[in-house]
Short mmCIF file of C-alpha atoms in Angstrom, two decimals:
data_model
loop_
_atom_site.label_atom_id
_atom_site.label_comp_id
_atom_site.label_asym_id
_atom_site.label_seq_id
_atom_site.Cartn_x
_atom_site.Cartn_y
_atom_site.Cartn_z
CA UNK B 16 -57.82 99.34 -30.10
CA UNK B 17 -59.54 96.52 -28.14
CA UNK B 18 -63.13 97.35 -26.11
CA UNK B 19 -62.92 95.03 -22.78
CA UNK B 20 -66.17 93.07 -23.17
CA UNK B 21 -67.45 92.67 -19.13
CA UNK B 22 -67.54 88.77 -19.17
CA UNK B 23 -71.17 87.41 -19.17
CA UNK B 24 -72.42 84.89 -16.49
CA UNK B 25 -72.63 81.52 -19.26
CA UNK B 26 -69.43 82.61 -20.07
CA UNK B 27 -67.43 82.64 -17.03
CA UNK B 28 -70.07 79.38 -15.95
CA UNK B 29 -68.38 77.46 -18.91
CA UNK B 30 -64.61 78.70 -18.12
CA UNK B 31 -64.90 77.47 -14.50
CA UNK B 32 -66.44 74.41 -15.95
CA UNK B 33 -63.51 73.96 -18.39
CA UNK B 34 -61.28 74.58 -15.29
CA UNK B 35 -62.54 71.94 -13.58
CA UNK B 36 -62.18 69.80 -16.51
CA UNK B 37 -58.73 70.21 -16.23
CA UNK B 38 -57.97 69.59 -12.61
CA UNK B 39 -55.97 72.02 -12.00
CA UNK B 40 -56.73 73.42 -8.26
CA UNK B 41 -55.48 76.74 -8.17
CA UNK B 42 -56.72 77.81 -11.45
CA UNK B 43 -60.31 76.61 -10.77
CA UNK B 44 -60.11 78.85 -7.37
CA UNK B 45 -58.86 81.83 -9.72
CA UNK B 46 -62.69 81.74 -10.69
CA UNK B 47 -64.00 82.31 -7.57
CA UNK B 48 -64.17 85.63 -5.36
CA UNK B 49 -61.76 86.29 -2.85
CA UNK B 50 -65.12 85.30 -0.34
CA UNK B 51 -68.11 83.62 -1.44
CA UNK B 52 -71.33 81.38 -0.47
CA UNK B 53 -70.76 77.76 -0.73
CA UNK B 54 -72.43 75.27 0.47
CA UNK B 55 -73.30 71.44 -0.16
CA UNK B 56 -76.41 69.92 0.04
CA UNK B 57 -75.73 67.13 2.31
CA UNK B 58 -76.48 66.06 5.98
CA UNK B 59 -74.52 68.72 8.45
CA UNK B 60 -73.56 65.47 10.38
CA UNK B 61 -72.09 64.02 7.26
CA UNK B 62 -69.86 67.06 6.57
CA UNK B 63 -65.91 66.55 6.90
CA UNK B 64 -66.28 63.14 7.08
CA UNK B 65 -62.50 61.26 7.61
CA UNK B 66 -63.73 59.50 3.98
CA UNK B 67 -65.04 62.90 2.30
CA UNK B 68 -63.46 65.29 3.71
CA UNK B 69 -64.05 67.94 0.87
CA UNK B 70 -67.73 67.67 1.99
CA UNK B 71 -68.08 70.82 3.99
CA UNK B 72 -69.17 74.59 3.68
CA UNK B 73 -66.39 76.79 2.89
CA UNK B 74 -66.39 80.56 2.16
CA UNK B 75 -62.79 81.89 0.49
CA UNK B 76 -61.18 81.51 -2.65
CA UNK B 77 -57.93 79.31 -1.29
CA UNK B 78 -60.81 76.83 0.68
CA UNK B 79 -62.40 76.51 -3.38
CA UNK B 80 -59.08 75.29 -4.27
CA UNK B 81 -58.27 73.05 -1.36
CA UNK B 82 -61.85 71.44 -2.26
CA UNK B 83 -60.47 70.32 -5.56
CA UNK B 84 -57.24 69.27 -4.23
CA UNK B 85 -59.41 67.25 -1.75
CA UNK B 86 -61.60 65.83 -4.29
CA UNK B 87 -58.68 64.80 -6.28
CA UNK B 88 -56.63 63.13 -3.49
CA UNK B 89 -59.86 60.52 -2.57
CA UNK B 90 -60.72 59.61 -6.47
CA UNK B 91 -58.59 57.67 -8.38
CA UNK B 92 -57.12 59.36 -11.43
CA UNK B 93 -58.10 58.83 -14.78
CA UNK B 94 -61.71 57.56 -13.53
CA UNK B 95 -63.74 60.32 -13.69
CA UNK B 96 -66.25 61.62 -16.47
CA UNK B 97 -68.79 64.40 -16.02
CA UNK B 98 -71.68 65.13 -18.19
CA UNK B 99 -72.83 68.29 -18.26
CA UNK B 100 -76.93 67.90 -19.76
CA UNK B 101 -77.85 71.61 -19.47
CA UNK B 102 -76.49 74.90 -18.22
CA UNK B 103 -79.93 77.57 -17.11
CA UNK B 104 -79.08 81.23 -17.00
CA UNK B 105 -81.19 84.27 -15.46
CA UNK B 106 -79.15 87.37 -14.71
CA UNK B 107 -76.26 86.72 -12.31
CA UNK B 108 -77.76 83.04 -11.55
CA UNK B 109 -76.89 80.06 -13.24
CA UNK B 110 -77.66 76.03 -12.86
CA UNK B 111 -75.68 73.38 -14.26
CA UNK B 112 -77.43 70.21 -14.73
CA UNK B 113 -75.48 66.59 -14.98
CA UNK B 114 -74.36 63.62 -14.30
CA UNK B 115 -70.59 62.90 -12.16
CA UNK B 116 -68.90 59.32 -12.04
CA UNK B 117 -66.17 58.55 -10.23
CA UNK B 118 -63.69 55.73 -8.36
CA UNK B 119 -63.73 56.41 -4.20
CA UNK B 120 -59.49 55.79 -4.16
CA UNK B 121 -60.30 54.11 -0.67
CA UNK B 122 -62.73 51.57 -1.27
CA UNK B 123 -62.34 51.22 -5.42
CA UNK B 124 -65.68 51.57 -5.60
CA UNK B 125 -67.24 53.99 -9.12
CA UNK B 126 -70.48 55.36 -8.49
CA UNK B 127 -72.48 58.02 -10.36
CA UNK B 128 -73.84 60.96 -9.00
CA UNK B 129 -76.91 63.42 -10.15
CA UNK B 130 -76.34 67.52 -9.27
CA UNK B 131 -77.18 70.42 -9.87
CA UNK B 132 -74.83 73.37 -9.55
CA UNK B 133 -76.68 76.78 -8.68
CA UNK B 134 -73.70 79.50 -9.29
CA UNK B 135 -74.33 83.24 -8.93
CA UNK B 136 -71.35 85.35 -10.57
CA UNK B 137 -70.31 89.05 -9.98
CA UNK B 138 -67.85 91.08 -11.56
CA UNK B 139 -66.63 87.70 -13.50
CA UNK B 140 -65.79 85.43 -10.38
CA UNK B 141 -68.27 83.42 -8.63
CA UNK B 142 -69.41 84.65 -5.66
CA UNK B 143 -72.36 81.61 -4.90
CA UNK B 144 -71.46 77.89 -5.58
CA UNK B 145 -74.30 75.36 -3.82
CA UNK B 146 -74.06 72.07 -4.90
CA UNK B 147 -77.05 69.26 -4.69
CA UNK B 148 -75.83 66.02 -5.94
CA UNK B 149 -77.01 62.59 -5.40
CA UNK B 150 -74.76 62.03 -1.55
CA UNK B 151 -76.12 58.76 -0.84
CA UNK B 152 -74.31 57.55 -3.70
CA UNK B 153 -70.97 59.14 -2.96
CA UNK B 154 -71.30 58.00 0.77
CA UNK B 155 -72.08 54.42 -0.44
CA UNK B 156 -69.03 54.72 -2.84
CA UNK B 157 -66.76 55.32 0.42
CA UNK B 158 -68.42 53.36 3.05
CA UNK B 159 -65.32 51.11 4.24
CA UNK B 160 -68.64 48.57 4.94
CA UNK B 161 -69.63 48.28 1.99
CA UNK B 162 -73.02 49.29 -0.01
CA UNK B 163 -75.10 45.99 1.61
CA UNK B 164 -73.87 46.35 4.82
CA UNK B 165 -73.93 50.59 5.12
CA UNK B 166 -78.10 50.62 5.60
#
């Protein structure tokens, strides 16, 4: 006989993470609850953006997978690397701490990108996911002007 052991927040924190890893859409959203808190730390005037379109609040489970479907479709495959440097938990909270490069597919362009990833998971899914990340680099990345010429 097996005892169900109630999933702990690292652990479901490192699944999504290995989710992501894998780029698979719908079983990254599988993570999240059915309606959650997200939210991205970046100018409200810069959200949904024509070039970053996946830049926007969203608050269901099937907008957390057309966020990685939207992600995917504007960086070029096979150019992307993230390094996770630390993962803080306290109770239902977690941060992930690290470092994302990737290729804007418009422009060519890699750039890196700082973030932190404050989570907050209940009954294994996650019901919080605000991201702060470095978006001056990103927008540089897929400014059709160019980095010189964007300021």
């Amino acid at each position: 006989m097996s005892i169900a052991v109630p999933a702990t927040t690292r652990t479901v924190v490192e699944e999504l993470l290995h989710r992501i890893g894998e780029g698979h859409p719908e079983r990254i959203a599988e993570m999240y609850a059915e309606r959650g808190d997200w939210k991205l730390d970046w100018p409200e005037a810069e959200h949904g953006r024509t070039a970053t379109p996946w830049i926007r609040h969203r608050s269901t489970r099937a907008d957390a997978a057309a966020h990685y479907r939207e992600l995917a479709e504007h960086h070029v495959p096979g150019q992307a690397a993230t390094e996770i440097e630390g993962i803080l938990v306290d109770g239902r909270d977690a941060v992930v701490l690290g470092e994302i490069r990737q290729t804007a597919r418009s422009t060519g362009r890699a750039y890196r990108a700082r973030f932190a990833l404050h989570l907050t998971i209940e009954d294994g899914l996650v019901t919080r996911h605000h991201v702060y990340e470095d978006s001056l680099a990103v927008a540089q990345a897929f400014d059709m002007k160019g980095p010189s010429e964007a300021c």
